[in-house]
């Protein structure tokens, strides 16, 4: 079974038709009509192939199932070497039937900032098992499941996962940006409560199903509903600064070489390491983007957009400076506070300010914060603007004697 997920209701229905044919076989057309996915008067223009993907070779499956280009399919497994050890071990775990059946769980969550390699490593694991151990793979972007009416997202997800489970084929399921389907489940303004409940029930139902392995990727896992946290807390694999300086350097040079870039002698390993200390180059995406910027800046002055190029030290320094400037201009490190984040922050601050105002040394603390643990904790949650606002509130409360 090999499925590529696409945005749009029409495309989504097409996907479901293929999944149903895969599961129901010869009775598919009758089942589909009964399901309401197509009208009674709708005629299929051509018969659907029940054995989806059966006659495809491995490379064709990789391109379709994992949404990879030909170049990516050839190189993706190389990234496993830079993955966290726990992620690398998933491959051998699934190859060892006894280990998988008796000792390990069948779900894992990759957590880390954008560009840390979560999706790439998930695809690399699936690629290796597809090539070497006969597993199938399904890659789902969470955004492709989102519906326009309440509970449609849950319906989309359940239709797909239930069909995969019913196929009884060894399948790795990857859901990218999974937190988008689960966050704000407590808020009635969001359509995530039913989706989150379905997913944790699905994982519970199939926790001993050795035909399935579930990988979810998340940029963060702090805003999930508590039942979901209970199920993933010991199944998280953290992605981030996992590479040594030498590994980062080798990864960068490998990407540059594949992009047709060579460096003059003055750009040695120590020179590159020194520059990259000030960049977020522990992320795989950053290395690729830096190489892209090198080529773009080279093209400005040499009018060459393809082929091999040789980078001088001056051009490297220009690229380095522009790379940093680009991050600063978009305020890259300024994280926009979501409504949920703001509510959590205000609640923490309310508790801390309450503790502070009850302290006998509250007045003294205003001029000497180091003397109050609660005020120190409070201030640690604030930026400069918020600190000024809270100190104004404290001053006003002090004048009104409302802290006694």
mmCIF file of C-alpha atoms in Angstrom:
data_model
loop_
_atom_site.group_PDB
_atom_site.id
_atom_site.type_symbol
_atom_site.label_atom_id
_atom_site.label_comp_id
_atom_site.label_asym_id
_atom_site.label_seq_id
_atom_site.Cartn_x
_atom_site.Cartn_y
_atom_site.Cartn_z
ATOM 1 C CA UNK A 1 0.000 0.000 0.000
ATOM 2 C CA UNK A 2 1.377 3.336 -1.002
ATOM 3 C CA UNK A 3 -0.552 6.551 -0.538
ATOM 4 C CA UNK A 4 0.284 10.170 -1.310
ATOM 5 C CA UNK A 5 -1.883 12.639 0.588
ATOM 6 C CA UNK A 6 -3.034 15.793 -1.189
ATOM 7 C CA UNK A 7 -4.940 18.874 -0.112
ATOM 8 C CA UNK A 8 -8.526 19.413 -1.173
ATOM 9 C CA UNK A 9 -11.815 17.612 -0.649
ATOM 10 C CA UNK A 10 -11.888 16.179 -4.166
ATOM 11 C CA UNK A 11 -8.378 14.830 -3.846
ATOM 12 C CA UNK A 12 -9.125 13.537 -0.361
ATOM 13 C CA UNK A 13 -12.129 11.582 -1.622
ATOM 14 C CA UNK A 14 -9.971 10.113 -4.378
ATOM 15 C CA UNK A 15 -7.510 8.959 -1.731
ATOM 16 C CA UNK A 16 -10.277 7.321 0.270
ATOM 17 C CA UNK A 17 -11.531 5.503 -2.800
ATOM 18 C CA UNK A 18 -8.106 3.975 -3.310
ATOM 19 C CA UNK A 19 -7.830 2.973 0.329
ATOM 20 C CA UNK A 20 -11.259 1.376 0.258
ATOM 21 C CA UNK A 21 -10.442 -0.556 -2.892
ATOM 22 C CA UNK A 22 -7.257 -1.749 -1.238
ATOM 23 C CA UNK A 23 -9.130 -2.997 1.824
ATOM 24 C CA UNK A 24 -12.379 -4.254 0.250
ATOM 25 C CA UNK A 25 -11.001 -5.731 -2.953
ATOM 26 C CA UNK A 26 -13.614 -7.098 -5.336
ATOM 27 C CA UNK A 27 -16.501 -5.706 -3.273
ATOM 28 C CA UNK A 28 -15.109 -2.215 -3.384
ATOM 29 C CA UNK A 29 -17.541 -0.610 -5.836
ATOM 30 C CA UNK A 30 -20.611 -1.729 -3.901
ATOM 31 C CA UNK A 31 -19.061 -0.638 -0.608
ATOM 32 C CA UNK A 32 -18.073 2.758 -2.025
ATOM 33 C CA UNK A 33 -21.603 3.470 -3.236
ATOM 34 C CA UNK A 34 -23.007 2.511 0.151
ATOM 35 C CA UNK A 35 -20.484 4.785 1.868
ATOM 36 C CA UNK A 36 -21.747 7.857 0.026
ATOM 37 C CA UNK A 37 -18.320 8.833 -1.227
ATOM 38 C CA UNK A 38 -19.695 8.850 -4.768
ATOM 39 C CA UNK A 39 -23.215 9.334 -6.079
ATOM 40 C CA UNK A 40 -25.242 6.413 -7.417
ATOM 41 C CA UNK A 41 -25.108 7.914 -10.881
ATOM 42 C CA UNK A 42 -21.347 8.363 -10.806
ATOM 43 C CA UNK A 43 -19.506 5.888 -13.004
ATOM 44 C CA UNK A 44 -15.872 5.056 -12.596
ATOM 45 C CA UNK A 45 -14.048 5.912 -15.773
ATOM 46 C CA UNK A 46 -11.601 3.021 -15.335
ATOM 47 C CA UNK A 47 -11.265 0.083 -12.957
ATOM 48 C CA UNK A 48 -9.103 0.723 -9.921
ATOM 49 C CA UNK A 49 -6.122 -1.516 -9.292
ATOM 50 C CA UNK A 50 -6.866 -3.516 -6.163
ATOM 51 C CA UNK A 51 -3.199 -4.319 -5.566
ATOM 52 C CA UNK A 52 -2.111 -0.739 -5.072
ATOM 53 C CA UNK A 53 1.650 -0.453 -5.390
ATOM 54 C CA UNK A 54 2.171 -4.192 -5.831
ATOM 55 C CA UNK A 55 3.878 -3.923 -9.194
ATOM 56 C CA UNK A 56 5.855 -0.817 -8.370
ATOM 57 C CA UNK A 57 9.565 -1.171 -7.756
ATOM 58 C CA UNK A 58 11.096 0.051 -4.513
ATOM 59 C CA UNK A 59 12.349 3.370 -5.873
ATOM 60 C CA UNK A 60 8.949 4.221 -7.337
ATOM 61 C CA UNK A 61 7.357 3.494 -3.976
ATOM 62 C CA UNK A 62 9.819 5.799 -2.237
ATOM 63 C CA UNK A 63 8.990 8.673 -4.541
ATOM 64 C CA UNK A 64 5.249 8.199 -4.108
ATOM 65 C CA UNK A 65 4.881 7.055 -0.500
ATOM 66 C CA UNK A 66 7.350 9.426 1.124
ATOM 67 C CA UNK A 67 6.943 12.314 -1.330
ATOM 68 C CA UNK A 68 10.622 12.368 -2.241
ATOM 69 C CA UNK A 69 12.459 13.539 -5.322
ATOM 70 C CA UNK A 70 14.789 11.065 -7.034
ATOM 71 C CA UNK A 71 17.846 12.769 -5.535
ATOM 72 C CA UNK A 72 16.282 12.741 -2.062
ATOM 73 C CA UNK A 73 15.383 9.065 -2.362
ATOM 74 C CA UNK A 74 18.989 8.199 -3.155
ATOM 75 C CA UNK A 75 20.452 10.175 -0.247
ATOM 76 C CA UNK A 76 17.876 10.157 2.516
ATOM 77 C CA UNK A 77 19.165 7.137 4.433
ATOM 78 C CA UNK A 78 22.532 8.863 4.868
ATOM 79 C CA UNK A 79 20.859 11.224 7.325
ATOM 80 C CA UNK A 80 20.255 8.368 9.758
ATOM 81 C CA UNK A 81 23.890 8.612 10.819
ATOM 82 C CA UNK A 82 23.226 12.059 12.304
ATOM 83 C CA UNK A 83 19.954 11.090 14.014
ATOM 84 C CA UNK A 84 19.599 10.603 17.780
ATOM 85 C CA UNK A 85 20.626 7.058 18.720
ATOM 86 C CA UNK A 86 17.099 6.161 19.838
ATOM 87 C CA UNK A 87 15.808 7.085 16.385
ATOM 88 C CA UNK A 88 18.514 5.037 14.655
ATOM 89 C CA UNK A 89 17.595 2.027 16.790
ATOM 90 C CA UNK A 90 14.015 1.991 15.459
ATOM 91 C CA UNK A 91 15.212 0.344 12.241
ATOM 92 C CA UNK A 92 16.803 -2.639 13.976
ATOM 93 C CA UNK A 93 13.901 -2.829 16.429
ATOM 94 C CA UNK A 94 11.407 -3.314 13.596
ATOM 95 C CA UNK A 95 13.643 -5.753 11.738
ATOM 96 C CA UNK A 96 13.873 -7.924 14.862
ATOM 97 C CA UNK A 97 10.395 -9.428 15.048
ATOM 98 C CA UNK A 98 10.876 -10.868 18.544
ATOM 99 C CA UNK A 99 12.161 -7.589 19.939
ATOM 100 C CA UNK A 100 9.323 -5.633 18.401
ATOM 101 C CA UNK A 101 6.675 -8.068 19.564
ATOM 102 C CA UNK A 102 7.847 -8.548 23.129
ATOM 103 C CA UNK A 103 9.952 -5.606 24.246
ATOM 104 C CA UNK A 104 9.146 -2.372 22.423
ATOM 105 C CA UNK A 105 6.165 -0.113 21.805
ATOM 106 C CA UNK A 106 4.878 0.695 18.349
ATOM 107 C CA UNK A 107 4.750 4.479 18.499
ATOM 108 C CA UNK A 108 7.224 7.291 18.945
ATOM 109 C CA UNK A 109 7.171 11.095 18.804
ATOM 110 C CA UNK A 110 10.002 13.187 17.341
ATOM 111 C CA UNK A 111 10.139 16.585 19.074
ATOM 112 C CA UNK A 112 12.327 19.521 18.118
ATOM 113 C CA UNK A 113 12.460 22.948 16.474
ATOM 114 C CA UNK A 114 11.821 23.466 12.760
ATOM 115 C CA UNK A 115 14.759 22.303 10.667
ATOM 116 C CA UNK A 116 16.094 19.841 13.256
ATOM 117 C CA UNK A 117 15.626 16.905 10.882
ATOM 118 C CA UNK A 118 12.555 15.254 12.416
ATOM 119 C CA UNK A 119 10.676 14.705 9.158
ATOM 120 C CA UNK A 120 13.803 13.746 7.242
ATOM 121 C CA UNK A 121 14.772 11.103 9.797
ATOM 122 C CA UNK A 122 11.216 9.726 9.928
ATOM 123 C CA UNK A 123 11.294 9.330 6.149
ATOM 124 C CA UNK A 124 14.800 7.830 6.308
ATOM 125 C CA UNK A 125 13.596 5.161 8.749
ATOM 126 C CA UNK A 126 10.632 4.342 6.536
ATOM 127 C CA UNK A 127 12.854 4.273 3.443
ATOM 128 C CA UNK A 128 15.297 1.804 4.975
ATOM 129 C CA UNK A 129 12.551 -0.529 6.171
ATOM 130 C CA UNK A 130 10.708 -0.293 2.862
ATOM 131 C CA UNK A 131 13.888 -1.225 0.989
ATOM 132 C CA UNK A 132 15.209 -3.883 3.346
ATOM 133 C CA UNK A 133 12.320 -5.424 5.279
ATOM 134 C CA UNK A 134 9.153 -5.236 3.177
ATOM 135 C CA UNK A 135 7.375 -2.527 5.156
ATOM 136 C CA UNK A 136 4.899 -0.167 3.521
ATOM 137 C CA UNK A 137 4.892 3.554 4.316
ATOM 138 C CA UNK A 138 2.272 6.277 4.583
ATOM 139 C CA UNK A 139 3.322 9.904 4.993
ATOM 140 C CA UNK A 140 0.644 12.388 6.060
ATOM 141 C CA UNK A 141 0.959 16.153 6.416
ATOM 142 C CA UNK A 142 -1.326 17.231 9.220
ATOM 143 C CA UNK A 143 -2.516 20.235 7.228
ATOM 144 C CA UNK A 144 -3.936 17.907 4.574
ATOM 145 C CA UNK A 145 -6.338 16.455 7.155
ATOM 146 C CA UNK A 146 -7.818 19.716 8.399
ATOM 147 C CA UNK A 147 -11.516 20.088 7.650
ATOM 148 C CA UNK A 148 -13.720 23.163 7.245
ATOM 149 C CA UNK A 149 -16.532 21.878 9.471
ATOM 150 C CA UNK A 150 -16.402 20.662 13.047
ATOM 151 C CA UNK A 151 -15.092 17.114 13.531
ATOM 152 C CA UNK A 152 -14.179 16.788 9.835
ATOM 153 C CA UNK A 153 -10.487 16.542 10.744
ATOM 154 C CA UNK A 154 -11.245 13.650 13.079
ATOM 155 C CA UNK A 155 -13.309 11.973 10.358
ATOM 156 C CA UNK A 156 -10.518 12.354 7.791
ATOM 157 C CA UNK A 157 -7.920 10.941 10.168
ATOM 158 C CA UNK A 158 -10.019 8.004 11.349
ATOM 159 C CA UNK A 159 -10.966 6.980 7.801
ATOM 160 C CA UNK A 160 -7.322 6.809 6.785
ATOM 161 C CA UNK A 161 -5.887 5.133 9.901
ATOM 162 C CA UNK A 162 -8.697 2.598 10.196
ATOM 163 C CA UNK A 163 -8.228 1.604 6.544
ATOM 164 C CA UNK A 164 -4.479 1.168 7.057
ATOM 165 C CA UNK A 165 -5.045 -0.988 10.145
ATOM 166 C CA UNK A 166 -7.618 -3.094 8.273
ATOM 167 C CA UNK A 167 -5.122 -3.803 5.480
ATOM 168 C CA UNK A 168 -3.061 -5.943 7.913
ATOM 169 C CA UNK A 169 0.136 -4.995 6.081
ATOM 170 C CA UNK A 170 3.286 -3.934 7.895
ATOM 171 C CA UNK A 171 3.002 -0.171 7.612
ATOM 172 C CA UNK A 172 4.910 2.775 9.026
ATOM 173 C CA UNK A 173 2.572 5.734 9.535
ATOM 174 C CA UNK A 174 4.199 9.171 9.676
ATOM 175 C CA UNK A 175 2.125 12.215 10.606
ATOM 176 C CA UNK A 176 4.089 15.433 10.169
ATOM 177 C CA UNK A 177 3.444 18.435 12.452
ATOM 178 C CA UNK A 178 1.182 16.260 14.590
ATOM 179 C CA UNK A 179 0.805 18.928 17.272
ATOM 180 C CA UNK A 180 -1.365 20.932 14.848
ATOM 181 C CA UNK A 181 -4.040 18.241 15.182
ATOM 182 C CA UNK A 182 -3.880 18.047 18.979
ATOM 183 C CA UNK A 183 -3.234 21.451 20.536
ATOM 184 C CA UNK A 184 -5.977 23.566 22.170
ATOM 185 C CA UNK A 185 -8.167 20.498 22.672
ATOM 186 C CA UNK A 186 -9.626 22.163 25.785
ATOM 187 C CA UNK A 187 -10.798 25.195 23.798
ATOM 188 C CA UNK A 188 -14.227 24.994 22.125
ATOM 189 C CA UNK A 189 -13.048 27.429 19.446
ATOM 190 C CA UNK A 190 -10.734 24.744 18.048
ATOM 191 C CA UNK A 191 -11.642 21.510 16.275
ATOM 192 C CA UNK A 192 -9.026 19.340 17.953
ATOM 193 C CA UNK A 193 -10.729 17.694 20.923
ATOM 194 C CA UNK A 194 -12.370 14.880 18.934
ATOM 195 C CA UNK A 195 -9.238 14.405 16.805
ATOM 196 C CA UNK A 196 -7.002 14.077 19.854
ATOM 197 C CA UNK A 197 -9.387 11.626 21.525
ATOM 198 C CA UNK A 198 -9.613 9.464 18.413
ATOM 199 C CA UNK A 199 -5.832 9.358 18.012
ATOM 200 C CA UNK A 200 -5.017 8.291 21.553
ATOM 201 C CA UNK A 201 -7.778 5.662 21.408
ATOM 202 C CA UNK A 202 -6.351 4.394 18.090
ATOM 203 C CA UNK A 203 -2.881 4.133 19.633
ATOM 204 C CA UNK A 204 -4.324 2.306 22.663
ATOM 205 C CA UNK A 205 -6.281 -0.101 20.475
ATOM 206 C CA UNK A 206 -3.272 -0.960 18.330
ATOM 207 C CA UNK A 207 -0.488 -0.787 20.925
ATOM 208 C CA UNK A 208 0.207 -4.514 20.432
ATOM 209 C CA UNK A 209 -0.350 -4.493 16.677
ATOM 210 C CA UNK A 210 3.021 -5.455 15.216
ATOM 211 C CA UNK A 211 1.830 -4.620 11.709
ATOM 212 C CA UNK A 212 1.856 -0.909 12.546
ATOM 213 C CA UNK A 213 4.483 1.573 13.629
ATOM 214 C CA UNK A 214 3.482 5.184 14.270
ATOM 215 C CA UNK A 215 5.829 8.183 14.079
ATOM 216 C CA UNK A 216 4.576 11.684 14.835
ATOM 217 C CA UNK A 217 6.698 14.810 14.461
ATOM 218 C CA UNK A 218 6.135 17.918 16.577
ATOM 219 C CA UNK A 219 7.790 21.300 16.965
ATOM 220 C CA UNK A 220 6.611 21.287 20.577
ATOM 221 C CA UNK A 221 4.749 18.950 22.906
ATOM 222 C CA UNK A 222 3.855 21.233 25.811
ATOM 223 C CA UNK A 223 0.380 22.222 24.575
ATOM 224 C CA UNK A 224 -1.067 18.727 24.167
ATOM 225 C CA UNK A 225 -4.106 17.447 26.082
ATOM 226 C CA UNK A 226 -3.153 15.571 29.238
ATOM 227 C CA UNK A 227 -4.307 12.117 28.038
ATOM 228 C CA UNK A 228 -2.021 12.486 25.025
ATOM 229 C CA UNK A 229 0.885 13.601 27.203
ATOM 230 C CA UNK A 230 0.380 10.501 29.351
ATOM 231 C CA UNK A 231 0.807 8.305 26.285
ATOM 232 C CA UNK A 232 3.861 9.984 24.757
ATOM 233 C CA UNK A 233 5.850 11.234 27.749
ATOM 234 C CA UNK A 234 8.229 8.229 27.668
ATOM 235 C CA UNK A 235 8.083 7.843 23.880
ATOM 236 C CA UNK A 236 9.602 11.193 22.948
ATOM 237 C CA UNK A 237 12.861 11.468 21.042
ATOM 238 C CA UNK A 238 14.305 14.957 21.228
ATOM 239 C CA UNK A 239 15.916 16.490 18.144
ATOM 240 C CA UNK A 240 18.221 19.472 18.266
ATOM 241 C CA UNK A 241 21.934 20.010 18.753
ATOM 242 C CA UNK A 242 22.858 16.353 18.468
ATOM 243 C CA UNK A 243 25.831 16.755 16.125
ATOM 244 C CA UNK A 244 29.409 17.434 17.130
ATOM 245 C CA UNK A 245 31.246 20.310 15.455
ATOM 246 C CA UNK A 246 33.060 17.856 13.188
ATOM 247 C CA UNK A 247 29.768 16.184 12.205
ATOM 248 C CA UNK A 248 28.189 19.569 11.440
ATOM 249 C CA UNK A 249 31.187 20.465 9.305
ATOM 250 C CA UNK A 250 31.113 17.198 7.384
ATOM 251 C CA UNK A 251 27.396 17.560 6.752
ATOM 252 C CA UNK A 252 27.872 21.103 5.441
ATOM 253 C CA UNK A 253 30.782 20.116 3.181
ATOM 254 C CA UNK A 254 28.803 17.152 1.852
ATOM 255 C CA UNK A 255 25.838 19.371 0.964
ATOM 256 C CA UNK A 256 28.146 21.942 -0.637
ATOM 257 C CA UNK A 257 29.941 19.280 -2.690
ATOM 258 C CA UNK A 258 26.649 17.890 -4.010
ATOM 259 C CA UNK A 259 25.674 21.444 -4.971
ATOM 260 C CA UNK A 260 28.833 21.783 -7.074
ATOM 261 C CA UNK A 261 30.688 24.076 -4.668
ATOM 262 C CA UNK A 262 34.405 24.023 -3.895
ATOM 263 C CA UNK A 263 36.317 26.340 -1.555
ATOM 264 C CA UNK A 264 39.650 28.089 -1.919
ATOM 265 C CA UNK A 265 42.443 26.965 0.384
ATOM 266 C CA UNK A 266 41.956 29.885 2.778
ATOM 267 C CA UNK A 267 38.539 28.508 3.695
ATOM 268 C CA UNK A 268 39.742 25.621 5.828
ATOM 269 C CA UNK A 269 37.866 23.553 8.393
ATOM 270 C CA UNK A 270 38.798 25.769 11.353
ATOM 271 C CA UNK A 271 37.638 28.863 9.460
ATOM 272 C CA UNK A 272 34.227 27.332 8.717
ATOM 273 C CA UNK A 273 33.818 26.017 12.277
ATOM 274 C CA UNK A 274 34.540 29.481 13.706
ATOM 275 C CA UNK A 275 31.863 31.053 11.521
ATOM 276 C CA UNK A 276 29.272 28.375 12.196
ATOM 277 C CA UNK A 277 29.540 28.781 15.969
ATOM 278 C CA UNK A 278 27.419 31.899 15.593
ATOM 279 C CA UNK A 279 24.882 30.275 13.290
ATOM 280 C CA UNK A 280 22.106 27.809 14.083
ATOM 281 C CA UNK A 281 23.953 25.368 11.843
ATOM 282 C CA UNK A 282 23.138 22.362 13.986
ATOM 283 C CA UNK A 283 19.938 22.211 11.955
ATOM 284 C CA UNK A 284 20.109 20.260 8.707
ATOM 285 C CA UNK A 285 17.962 22.862 6.972
ATOM 286 C CA UNK A 286 20.378 25.674 7.877
ATOM 287 C CA UNK A 287 23.282 23.958 6.131
ATOM 288 C CA UNK A 288 21.214 23.580 2.986
ATOM 289 C CA UNK A 289 20.032 27.200 3.128
ATOM 290 C CA UNK A 290 23.569 28.518 3.624
ATOM 291 C CA UNK A 291 24.750 26.586 0.566
ATOM 292 C CA UNK A 292 21.795 27.957 -1.404
ATOM 293 C CA UNK A 293 22.727 31.506 -0.366
ATOM 294 C CA UNK A 294 26.351 30.906 -1.390
ATOM 295 C CA UNK A 295 25.256 30.045 -4.912
ATOM 296 C CA UNK A 296 22.819 32.943 -5.089
ATOM 297 C CA UNK A 297 25.408 35.522 -4.028
ATOM 298 C CA UNK A 298 27.994 34.013 -6.373
ATOM 299 C CA UNK A 299 25.534 34.393 -9.265
ATOM 300 C CA UNK A 300 25.142 38.119 -8.555
ATOM 301 C CA UNK A 301 28.719 38.909 -9.475
ATOM 302 C CA UNK A 302 29.590 36.081 -11.871
ATOM 303 C CA UNK A 303 26.315 35.735 -13.776
ATOM 304 C CA UNK A 304 26.509 31.946 -13.404
ATOM 305 C CA UNK A 305 23.445 30.137 -12.101
ATOM 306 C CA UNK A 306 24.457 26.507 -12.666
ATOM 307 C CA UNK A 307 27.494 24.270 -12.833
ATOM 308 C CA UNK A 308 30.438 24.054 -10.466
ATOM 309 C CA UNK A 309 31.631 27.174 -8.671
ATOM 310 C CA UNK A 310 34.659 28.034 -6.511
ATOM 311 C CA UNK A 311 34.006 30.140 -3.410
ATOM 312 C CA UNK A 312 36.583 32.683 -2.246
ATOM 313 C CA UNK A 313 37.017 33.800 1.330
ATOM 314 C CA UNK A 314 35.590 37.253 0.545
ATOM 315 C CA UNK A 315 32.455 35.738 -0.959
ATOM 316 C CA UNK A 316 32.082 33.361 1.992
ATOM 317 C CA UNK A 317 32.278 36.332 4.403
ATOM 318 C CA UNK A 318 29.694 38.274 2.380
ATOM 319 C CA UNK A 319 27.369 35.262 2.501
ATOM 320 C CA UNK A 320 27.950 34.814 6.220
ATOM 321 C CA UNK A 321 27.063 38.468 6.907
ATOM 322 C CA UNK A 322 23.939 38.374 4.740
ATOM 323 C CA UNK A 323 22.830 35.101 6.301
ATOM 324 C CA UNK A 324 22.924 36.667 9.771
ATOM 325 C CA UNK A 325 21.262 39.887 8.552
ATOM 326 C CA UNK A 326 18.387 37.931 7.031
ATOM 327 C CA UNK A 327 17.661 36.272 10.369
ATOM 328 C CA UNK A 328 17.750 39.609 12.175
ATOM 329 C CA UNK A 329 15.478 41.336 9.675
ATOM 330 C CA UNK A 330 12.634 38.868 10.146
ATOM 331 C CA UNK A 331 13.180 38.799 13.943
ATOM 332 C CA UNK A 332 13.746 35.060 13.699
ATOM 333 C CA UNK A 333 14.270 34.539 17.422
ATOM 334 C CA UNK A 334 11.147 36.505 18.357
ATOM 335 C CA UNK A 335 8.521 33.838 19.010
ATOM 336 C CA UNK A 336 4.948 34.986 18.504
ATOM 337 C CA UNK A 337 2.859 34.239 21.578
ATOM 338 C CA UNK A 338 -0.256 32.222 20.823
ATOM 339 C CA UNK A 339 -3.523 32.706 22.713
ATOM 340 C CA UNK A 340 -2.887 29.469 24.583
ATOM 341 C CA UNK A 341 0.666 30.531 25.462
ATOM 342 C CA UNK A 342 -0.612 33.877 26.721
ATOM 343 C CA UNK A 343 -3.260 32.242 28.909
ATOM 344 C CA UNK A 344 -0.668 29.908 30.430
ATOM 345 C CA UNK A 345 1.767 32.769 31.039
ATOM 346 C CA UNK A 346 -0.851 34.979 32.678
ATOM 347 C CA UNK A 347 -1.934 32.143 34.977
ATOM 348 C CA UNK A 348 1.655 31.493 36.080
ATOM 349 C CA UNK A 349 2.208 35.199 36.608
ATOM 350 C CA UNK A 350 -1.039 35.539 38.581
ATOM 351 C CA UNK A 351 0.065 32.774 40.959
ATOM 352 C CA UNK A 352 3.540 34.242 41.345
ATOM 353 C CA UNK A 353 2.305 37.789 41.905
ATOM 354 C CA UNK A 354 -0.133 36.496 44.511
ATOM 355 C CA UNK A 355 2.724 34.788 46.381
ATOM 356 C CA UNK A 356 4.819 37.911 46.114
ATOM 357 C CA UNK A 357 2.153 40.242 47.478
ATOM 358 C CA UNK A 358 1.696 38.004 50.511
ATOM 359 C CA UNK A 359 5.370 38.205 51.432
ATOM 360 C CA UNK A 360 6.193 40.414 54.430
ATOM 361 C CA UNK A 361 9.166 41.788 52.504
ATOM 362 C CA UNK A 362 7.117 42.731 49.440
ATOM 363 C CA UNK A 363 7.901 46.450 49.666
ATOM 364 C CA UNK A 364 11.614 45.818 50.069
ATOM 365 C CA UNK A 365 11.539 43.303 47.233
ATOM 366 C CA UNK A 366 10.426 45.947 44.757
ATOM 367 C CA UNK A 367 13.760 47.681 45.091
ATOM 368 C CA UNK A 368 15.758 44.509 45.708
ATOM 369 C CA UNK A 369 14.231 41.650 43.685
ATOM 370 C CA UNK A 370 16.987 39.254 44.642
ATOM 371 C CA UNK A 371 15.427 38.973 48.105
ATOM 372 C CA UNK A 372 12.220 37.392 46.754
ATOM 373 C CA UNK A 373 12.155 33.990 45.086
ATOM 374 C CA UNK A 374 8.583 34.447 43.895
ATOM 375 C CA UNK A 375 9.359 37.790 42.264
ATOM 376 C CA UNK A 376 12.465 36.297 40.646
ATOM 377 C CA UNK A 377 10.347 33.503 39.219
ATOM 378 C CA UNK A 378 7.781 36.027 38.060
ATOM 379 C CA UNK A 379 10.333 38.218 36.328
ATOM 380 C CA UNK A 380 11.853 35.194 34.596
ATOM 381 C CA UNK A 381 8.580 34.700 32.721
ATOM 382 C CA UNK A 382 8.466 38.271 31.408
ATOM 383 C CA UNK A 383 10.086 40.252 28.646
ATOM 384 C CA UNK A 384 11.193 43.851 29.316
ATOM 385 C CA UNK A 385 7.848 45.392 28.357
ATOM 386 C CA UNK A 386 5.899 42.926 30.494
ATOM 387 C CA UNK A 387 8.225 43.514 33.475
ATOM 388 C CA UNK A 388 7.528 47.236 33.317
ATOM 389 C CA UNK A 389 3.774 46.615 33.186
ATOM 390 C CA UNK A 390 3.809 44.232 36.161
ATOM 391 C CA UNK A 391 5.940 46.574 38.269
ATOM 392 C CA UNK A 392 3.406 49.330 37.603
ATOM 393 C CA UNK A 393 0.647 47.019 38.827
ATOM 394 C CA UNK A 394 2.640 46.166 41.950
ATOM 395 C CA UNK A 395 3.259 49.842 42.650
ATOM 396 C CA UNK A 396 -0.446 50.606 42.300
ATOM 397 C CA UNK A 397 -1.368 47.735 44.622
ATOM 398 C CA UNK A 398 1.225 48.895 47.109
ATOM 399 C CA UNK A 399 -0.228 52.409 47.186
ATOM 400 C CA UNK A 400 -3.706 51.004 47.728
ATOM 401 C CA UNK A 401 -2.443 48.708 50.521
ATOM 402 C CA UNK A 402 -4.152 45.825 48.704
ATOM 403 C CA UNK A 403 -1.196 43.537 49.206
ATOM 404 C CA UNK A 404 -1.757 43.162 52.960
#
